[in-house]
Coordinates of C-alpha atoms and ligand atoms in Angstrom, one line a residue:
X1 CA 0.0 0.1 0.2
X2 CA 1.3 3.5 -0.6
X3 CA 0.9 6.5 1.3
X4 CA -1.2 9.8 0.2
X5 CA 0.2 12.9 1.6
X6 CA 0.9 16.7 0.4
X7 CA 4.7 16.7 0.1
X8 CA 6.8 13.7 0.4
X9 CA 9.9 16.0 0.1
X10 CA 8.7 18.2 4.1
X11 CA 10.0 14.8 5.7
X12 CA 12.9 16.9 7.1
X13 CA 10.9 19.2 8.8
X14 CA 8.9 16.5 9.9
X15 CA 11.7 14.6 11.6
X16 CA 12.6 17.8 13.3
X17 CA 8.9 18.3 14.9
X18 CA 9.1 14.9 16.0
X19 CA 12.4 15.3 17.9
X20 CA 11.1 18.4 19.0
X21 CA 7.5 16.7 20.6
X22 CA 9.7 13.6 21.9
X23 CA 12.0 15.3 23.7
X24 CA 9.0 17.1 25.8
X25 CA 7.1 14.1 26.3
X26 CA 9.5 11.9 29.0
X27 CA 5.9 9.9 30.2
X28 CA 5.7 8.9 26.6
X29 CA 9.1 7.8 26.0
X30 CA 9.3 5.9 29.8
X31 CA 5.7 4.2 29.1
X32 CA 7.0 2.7 25.6
X33 CA 10.6 1.6 27.4
X34 CA 8.7 -0.4 30.3
X35 CA 6.1 -1.5 27.7
X36 CA 8.7 -2.5 24.9
X37 CA 10.0 -5.0 28.0
X38 CA 6.7 -7.1 28.2
X39 CA 5.2 -6.6 25.5
X40 CA 5.2 -6.3 21.1
X41 CA 2.6 -6.1 18.5
X42 CA 4.2 -8.7 16.5
X43 CA 3.9 -7.2 13.3
X44 CA -0.1 -6.5 13.8
X45 CA -1.2 -4.3 11.6
X46 CA -2.9 -1.4 13.6
X47 CA -5.3 1.5 12.0
X48 CA -4.6 5.0 13.9
X49 CA -7.1 7.8 13.0
X50 CA -5.7 10.6 15.0
X51 CA -4.6 14.3 14.3
X52 CA -1.0 13.8 12.5
X53 CA 0.4 16.4 14.6
X54 CA 3.9 15.9 15.8
X55 CA 2.9 14.6 19.2
X56 CA 0.7 11.9 17.8
X57 CA 4.4 11.3 15.7
X58 CA 5.5 10.0 18.6
X59 CA 3.0 7.7 19.5
X60 CA 3.2 6.7 16.2
X61 CA 7.0 5.9 16.6
X62 CA 6.1 4.3 20.0
X63 CA 3.8 1.8 18.0
X64 CA 6.2 1.1 15.3
X65 CA 9.2 0.0 17.9
X66 CA 6.6 -2.4 19.3
X67 CA 6.2 -3.7 16.4
X68 CA 3.6 -2.6 15.1
X69 CA 2.6 -2.1 11.4
X70 CA 1.0 1.4 11.3
X71 CA -2.0 2.8 8.9
X72 CA -2.9 6.5 10.1
X73 CA -5.5 8.5 9.2
X74 CA -6.1 11.8 10.5
X75 CA -9.2 12.7 12.9
X76 CA -10.2 15.9 10.7
X77 CA -9.8 17.4 7.6
X78 CA -8.2 20.5 8.9
X79 CA -6.0 19.4 11.2
X80 CA -3.2 17.6 9.2
X81 CA 0.9 18.6 10.0
X82 CA 1.5 18.0 6.5
X83 CA 5.6 17.8 7.2
X84 CA 4.9 15.5 10.0
X85 CA 3.1 13.1 7.5
X86 CA 5.6 13.4 5.5
X87 CA 8.2 12.4 8.1
X88 CA 5.6 9.5 9.1
X89 CA 5.7 8.3 5.8
X90 CA 9.6 8.2 5.2
X91 CA 9.9 6.1 8.2
X92 CA 7.5 3.6 6.5
X93 CA 4.0 4.4 8.3
X94 CA 1.3 4.1 5.7
X95 CA -0.2 7.6 5.6
X96 CA -3.3 9.0 4.3
X97 CA -3.3 12.2 5.5
X98 CA -2.9 15.9 4.4
X99 CA -4.6 19.4 5.4
X100 CA -7.5 20.5 3.7
X101 CA -8.9 17.2 2.7
X102 CA -12.8 17.3 1.6
X103 CA -15.2 15.6 2.9
X104 CA -15.1 12.6 0.4
X105 CA -11.3 12.4 0.6
X106 CA -11.1 12.3 4.4
X107 CA -13.6 9.5 4.6
X108 CA -11.1 7.3 2.1
X109 CA -8.2 8.2 4.4
X110 CA -9.9 6.3 6.7
X111 CA -11.6 3.8 4.3
X112 CA -7.8 3.0 3.2
X113 CA -6.5 2.3 7.3
X114 CA -9.5 0.3 7.7
X115 CA -8.3 -1.8 4.4
X116 CA -4.8 -2.5 6.0
X117 CA -6.9 -5.7 8.6
X118 CA -6.3 -3.8 11.6
X119 CA -6.2 -6.4 14.4
X120 CA -6.4 -2.3 17.0
X121 CA -8.2 0.5 15.7
X122 CA -7.3 3.2 17.2
X123 CA -10.1 6.5 16.7
X124 CA -10.3 10.0 18.0
X125 CA -13.6 11.1 17.7
X126 CA -14.9 7.9 16.4
X127 CA -15.2 8.2 12.3
X128 CA -13.3 5.0 12.2
X129 CA -15.4 3.2 14.3
X130 CA -18.3 4.1 12.7
X131 CA -16.8 3.2 9.7
X132 CA -16.3 -0.3 10.4
X133 CA -19.4 -0.6 11.8
X134 CA -21.8 1.7 9.2
X135 CA -20.2 0.2 5.5
X136 CA -20.7 -3.0 3.8
X137 CA -16.4 -3.1 2.4
X138 CA -15.9 -3.9 6.6
X139 CA -18.8 -6.4 7.2
X140 CA -16.3 -9.1 8.0
X141 CA -13.6 -6.8 9.4
X142 CA -12.9 -8.5 12.9
X143 CA -10.1 -6.6 14.9
X144 CA -9.5 -7.4 18.9
X145 CA -10.5 -4.3 19.4
X146 CA -9.6 -0.3 19.7
X147 CA -9.9 3.1 21.7
X148 CA -11.4 6.1 21.3
X149 CA -9.7 9.2 22.2
X150 CA -12.2 12.2 22.9
X151 CA -15.8 12.5 24.6
X152 CA -17.6 12.9 21.5
X153 CA -16.4 9.4 20.4
X154 CA -16.9 7.9 23.9
X155 CA -20.6 9.3 23.6
X156 CA -21.1 7.8 19.9
X157 CA -19.6 4.2 21.0
X158 CA -21.9 4.2 24.0
X159 CA -25.0 5.4 21.4
X160 CA -23.5 2.1 19.1
X161 CA -23.1 -0.1 22.0
X162 CA -26.9 0.5 23.2
X163 CA -27.8 -0.2 19.3
X164 CA -26.3 -3.7 20.2
X165 CA -24.3 -3.4 17.4
X166 CA -21.0 -3.1 18.9
X167 CA -18.7 -5.8 17.0
X168 CA -15.7 -5.5 19.6
X169 CA -14.4 -3.9 22.7
X170 CA -13.1 -0.3 22.5
X171 CA -11.7 1.6 25.7
X172 CA -11.9 5.0 26.3
X173 CA -9.0 6.3 26.7
X174 CA -10.8 9.8 27.3
X175 CA -12.3 8.5 30.5
X176 CA -9.0 8.0 32.0
X177 CA -8.1 10.9 35.1
X178 CA -5.1 11.0 33.6
X179 CA -6.4 12.3 30.7
X180 CA -9.3 14.0 30.5
X181 CA -8.7 15.6 33.7
X182 CA -5.3 17.3 32.0
X183 CA -5.8 16.8 28.4
X184 CA -9.7 18.4 27.9
X185 CA -8.8 20.8 30.8
X186 CA -5.4 21.9 30.6
X187 CA -4.4 21.1 27.1
X188 CA -7.7 22.7 25.3
X189 CA -7.5 25.7 27.8
X190 CA -4.1 26.6 26.4
X191 CA -4.1 25.0 23.2
X192 CA -7.6 26.8 22.0
X193 CA -6.1 30.8 23.1
X194 CA -3.1 29.3 20.8
X195 CA -5.5 29.1 18.1
X196 CA -7.3 32.1 19.0
X197 CA -4.0 34.4 19.4
X198 CA -2.4 33.0 16.2
X199 CA -5.2 33.8 14.2
X200 CA -6.5 36.8 15.3
X201 CA -3.6 38.7 16.9
X202 CA -5.6 40.4 19.3
X203 CA -5.8 41.3 22.8
X204 CA -8.1 39.2 25.8
X205 CA -7.4 41.0 28.9
X206 CA -10.7 43.4 29.1
X207 CA -12.8 41.2 26.9
X208 CA -16.0 39.8 27.2
X209 CA -15.7 36.0 26.3
X210 CA -18.3 33.5 26.5
X211 CA -17.5 30.1 27.5
X212 CA -20.6 27.4 25.8
X213 CA -20.1 24.5 27.9
X214 CA -19.0 23.5 31.3
X215 CA -17.2 20.3 31.4
X216 CA -13.8 19.1 31.6
X217 CA -13.1 21.2 28.5
X218 CA -15.0 24.3 29.0
X219 CA -14.0 24.5 32.4
X220 CA -10.4 24.7 30.9
X221 CA -11.2 27.2 28.6
X222 CA -12.7 29.8 30.6
X223 CA -10.2 29.6 33.7
X224 CA -7.5 30.3 30.6
X225 CA -9.6 33.4 29.8
X226 CA -9.8 34.4 33.3
X227 CA -6.4 34.3 33.5
X228 CA -6.5 36.7 30.4
X229 CA -8.2 39.4 32.2
X230 CA -11.3 38.6 30.1
X231 CA -14.7 39.1 31.4
X232 CA -15.7 35.3 31.4
X233 CA -19.5 34.3 30.7
X234 CA -20.3 30.3 31.0
X235 CA -23.9 29.3 29.2
X236 CA -24.9 25.7 30.6
X237 CA -27.7 23.8 29.7
X238 CA -27.0 21.2 32.9
X239 CA -27.9 23.1 36.2
X240 CA -25.2 21.6 38.4
X241 CA -22.4 22.5 35.5
X242 CA -23.6 25.7 35.5
X243 CA -24.2 26.2 39.4
X244 CA -20.3 25.2 39.2
X245 CA -19.5 27.8 37.3
X246 CA -21.1 30.3 39.1
X247 CA -19.7 29.3 42.3
X248 CA -16.5 28.8 40.5
X249 CA -16.9 32.9 39.6
X250 CA -17.8 33.2 36.4
X251 CA -21.5 35.0 35.2
X252 CA -23.5 32.7 34.1
X253 CA -26.9 33.6 31.5
X254 CA -28.5 31.7 28.7
X255 CA -27.5 32.1 25.2
X256 CA -29.8 34.3 23.9
X257 CA -28.5 37.2 27.0
X258 CA -24.7 36.2 26.1
X259 CA -24.9 36.9 22.3
X260 CA -25.4 40.2 22.8
X261 CA -22.1 40.9 25.2
X262 CA -19.6 38.8 23.6
X263 CA -16.6 39.7 22.2
X264 CA -15.3 35.8 21.8
X265 CA -17.6 33.3 21.6
X266 CA -16.2 29.9 22.3
X267 CA -18.3 26.2 21.9
X268 CA -17.0 23.3 24.0
X269 CA -20.1 21.6 24.3
X270 CA -20.3 18.4 21.8
X271 CA -23.5 19.2 21.0
X272 CA -25.3 20.7 17.6
X273 CA -25.9 24.2 17.0
X274 CA -25.0 25.9 19.8
X275 CA -24.7 29.4 18.1
X276 CA -27.6 29.5 15.8
X277 CA -28.4 32.4 13.4
X278 CA -31.0 33.9 15.8
X279 CA -28.0 34.5 17.7
X280 CA -25.6 35.9 15.5
X281 CA -28.1 38.8 14.3
X282 CA -27.8 40.2 17.9
X283 CA -24.3 39.7 18.5
X284 CA -22.0 43.2 18.4
X285 CA -20.1 44.4 15.5
X286 CA -16.9 42.1 15.2
X287 CA -17.9 39.4 17.3
X288 CA -15.4 36.3 16.7
X289 CA -16.7 33.0 16.5
X290 CA -14.5 29.9 17.9
X291 CA -15.4 26.4 18.1
X292 CA -13.2 24.4 20.7
X293 CA -15.4 20.8 20.6
X294 CA -14.7 18.0 18.3
X295 CA -17.2 18.9 15.2
X296 CA -18.1 21.6 13.2
X297 CA -21.4 21.4 13.9
X298 CA -21.4 23.7 17.5
X299 CA -21.5 26.9 15.5
X300 CA -24.5 26.9 12.1
X301 CA -21.6 27.8 9.8
X302 CA -24.6 27.2 7.0
X303 CA -27.1 29.5 8.9
X304 CA -24.2 31.9 8.8
X305 CA -23.5 31.9 5.3
X306 CA -27.2 32.2 4.8
X307 CA -27.3 35.3 6.5
X308 CA -24.3 36.6 4.8
X309 CA -24.1 39.2 1.9
X310 CA -20.5 38.4 1.4
X311 CA -17.6 36.2 2.9
X312 CA -13.6 36.7 2.7
X313 CA -11.1 35.6 4.0
X314 CA -9.2 38.5 6.2
X315 CA -6.4 36.6 7.5
X316 CA -5.4 33.1 7.8
X317 CA -8.1 31.0 9.8
X318 CA -9.9 34.3 10.1
X319 CA -13.3 34.3 7.6
X320 CA -15.2 38.2 8.0
X321 CA -18.9 37.8 7.3
X322 CA -21.1 40.4 6.3
X323 CA -24.2 40.1 7.5
X324 CA -27.4 41.0 5.6
X325 CA -28.2 42.9 9.1
X326 CA -25.3 45.5 8.4
X327 CA -23.1 44.1 10.7
X328 CA -19.4 41.9 10.5
X329 CA -19.1 39.1 12.1
X330 CA -15.9 36.4 12.5
X331 CA -15.4 33.0 12.3
X332 CA -12.0 31.5 12.9
X333 CA -11.0 27.9 11.4
X334 CA -14.2 27.5 9.5
X335 CA -15.7 26.1 12.5
X336 CA -13.7 23.6 13.1
X337 CA -11.7 22.8 16.5
X338 CA -9.7 25.7 16.4
X339 CA -6.4 24.7 18.5
X340 CA -5.9 22.1 15.7
X341 CA -6.6 24.2 12.8
X342 CA -5.4 27.9 13.5
X343 CA -2.6 25.9 16.6
X344 CA -0.7 23.0 16.9
X345 CA -3.1 21.2 19.2
X346 CA -2.8 20.6 22.9
X347 CA 0.9 21.1 23.6
X348 CA 3.4 17.8 23.9
X349 CA 3.1 17.4 27.6
X350 CA -0.1 17.4 27.9
X351 CA -0.6 15.0 25.3
X352 CA 2.6 13.1 26.8
X353 CA 0.0 11.7 29.3
X354 CA -3.0 11.2 26.6
X355 CA -0.9 9.1 24.6
X356 CA 0.4 7.1 27.1
X357 CA -3.3 5.9 27.5
X358 CA -3.4 5.1 24.6
X359 CA -0.4 3.0 24.5
X360 CA -1.3 1.3 27.1
X361 CA -4.8 0.8 26.2
X362 CA -4.0 -0.6 22.5
X363 CA -1.3 -3.0 24.2
X364 CA -4.7 -4.3 26.9
X365 CA -6.5 -4.7 23.7
X366 CA -3.7 -6.8 21.5
X367 CA -3.2 -9.0 24.4
X368 CA -6.6 -9.4 26.0
X369 CA -9.2 -8.2 23.6
X370 CA -10.7 -11.6 22.3
X371 CA -11.4 -12.4 26.1
X372 CA -12.8 -9.0 26.8
X373 CA -16.9 -7.9 26.6
X374 CA -17.8 -6.1 23.3
X375 CA -18.6 -3.1 25.2
X376 CA -17.0 0.8 25.9
X377 CA -14.9 0.0 28.8
X378 CA -12.9 2.3 31.1
X379 CA -9.0 2.6 31.1
X380 CA -8.2 -0.2 33.8
X381 CA -7.2 1.4 36.9
X382 CA -3.5 -0.2 36.7
X383 CA -2.9 1.9 33.0
X384 CA -4.4 5.1 35.0
X385 CA -1.7 5.0 37.9
X386 CA 1.1 3.8 36.3
X387 CA 0.6 6.7 33.9
X388 CA 0.2 9.3 37.0
X389 CA 3.0 7.5 38.4
X390 CA 5.3 7.7 35.4
X391 CA 4.2 11.7 34.9
X392 CA 5.1 12.0 38.8
X393 CA 8.6 10.4 38.0
X394 CA 9.4 12.9 35.0
X395 CA 8.3 15.9 36.8
X396 CA 10.8 14.8 39.7
X397 CA 8.2 14.4 42.0
X398 CA 7.8 12.3 44.8
X399 CA 4.8 11.6 46.7
X400 CA 4.0 9.9 50.1
X401 CA 2.8 5.4 50.4
X402 CA 0.5 5.6 53.0
X403 CA 1.4 3.7 56.2
X404 CA 0.0 0.4 57.1
X405 CA -2.0 2.4 59.7
X406 CA -3.5 4.5 57.4
X407 CA -4.4 1.0 54.6
X408 CA -6.1 -0.7 57.8
X409 CA -7.9 2.7 59.0
X410 CA -9.1 3.4 55.3
X411 CA -10.4 -0.2 55.1
X412 CA -12.3 -0.2 58.9
X413 CA -16.3 0.5 59.6
X414 CA -16.5 -0.1 63.0
X415 CA -17.3 2.8 65.8
Ligands
ADE501 N1 -5.8 16.9 19.9 C1 -5.3 17.7 20.6 N2 -4.1 18.3 20.4 C2 -3.4 17.5 20.1 C3 -2.3 16.9 19.5 N3 -0.9 17.9 19.8 N4 -2.5 16.2 19.1 C4 -3.2 15.1 18.7 N5 -4.6 15.0 19.1 C5 -4.5 16.5 19.4

C-alpha cells in the first residue's frame, strides 16, 4: 500500500517536529520503554485515526518500535501537519492524510487505513469505528478491539453499544483520569487560546469572552480566559454544571443574553447548533466565533452563510462575514476545532499522558481484546495509575505511600 500525503519533501522538517515533541514527552518515552520490556505487537496492523501532529508522530513511532505495522489517517480534514505526515511516511508508516481534505477524501483516507485489516483500531472522534460498523466493505473486519480518544467519540460509541451493534471492545481513553483531567482541561484551555491568538493577534484582557459548555474542556477554557483578564461568561444547559460555573466565579446566562455582550464566543459542548443565526444576528459588530469541540457542528456555519451578504478571508484561518443586517462577525478555522486548525493542538507535555493511555490501552486490547466484553470500557485503573506515576517521575516529584496503619484505617467501619 502506498501513502497519500501532500508533499514527501517535507519529511526533514517533520523529523525536527517529531524530535521536538518526543523530547518534551518524557512520560510517553518512559511508557514506551517499560512496555517494550513486556509486550510486542509482532507485526500486527494497527489503524490509527488521530490528528496528524508532531505529538501523534511520537505515539506512532512508539507503536512502530513495539512492532506494529501502522496505518494512519487524520481525525479532522484540517488538522494534519503536512511535514509530520511526510516524516512518518519516510519512516515506513502508511499515511493517508493532508491538510485540507474535502469530506469525500477525508472518509476515503479512513477507508484506506481499514483496508490494512487492523487488529487494533485507535480513534479520535469515532469516525473509524463508525465506518467499520456502517459500511458494507468492512462487514467482515474483525479487529481484537479499539481505543477512543475523545469525549465526543465515547458518546458515539456508547450509542453504538446501546444499539447492540458494537462488534469489539473499545477502551475509552478519554475516561482515564490522567487523560480528561489534564488534556481536556489544561490542554484545550491553553491550545484554544493559542489558536485564537495566532489567528487574530488580538488582546484578550478586558474583553467579554463567552464560553459555551462547562465540562472539562469548557472549564479549562474559562479558567484560562479569566487568566488573560477577560470578563468570562459561561453558557450551560446542565443545572449542576451551571451552578459550579457560578460558584467558580463566572457569570452564567442563556445564549440569547450572552450573544449581545460577547466579543469572543467559544463553543465546547459536543452538541450541535449551540450558536444559531438568531444569536449571531444579535451579536456586536466584530464578534469572533470559535469552536473548540471535536466536530464543526456547534456553530451553525451553514446558517451563518445564509445570513451573510459576503464572506472573505481576512487573515489565515479568519473569515469575515458581512451580515445582511449590516454588521460583521468573524469565524475562526471554518468552525472546525480551533486549537488544531489555527495552532498545533495541545502541547506535547499533556499529550504525553493522553498518548501513554492510548499506547497502554492498545497493548491491553492486543493482548486481551478477544477475551473482553464487546463494550465501551473505562481505562483499567492500573494503566491510569501507571501513567500518573510515570508523569510524577518525569517531573521529579515524589509522593508518600500510605502507612500500614492508614491502609487498615481506610478499610475499617466500626465505631
Ligand atoms: N488533540 C488535541 N491536541 C492534539 C495534538 N497535539 N496531537 C494529537 N491530537 C490532539
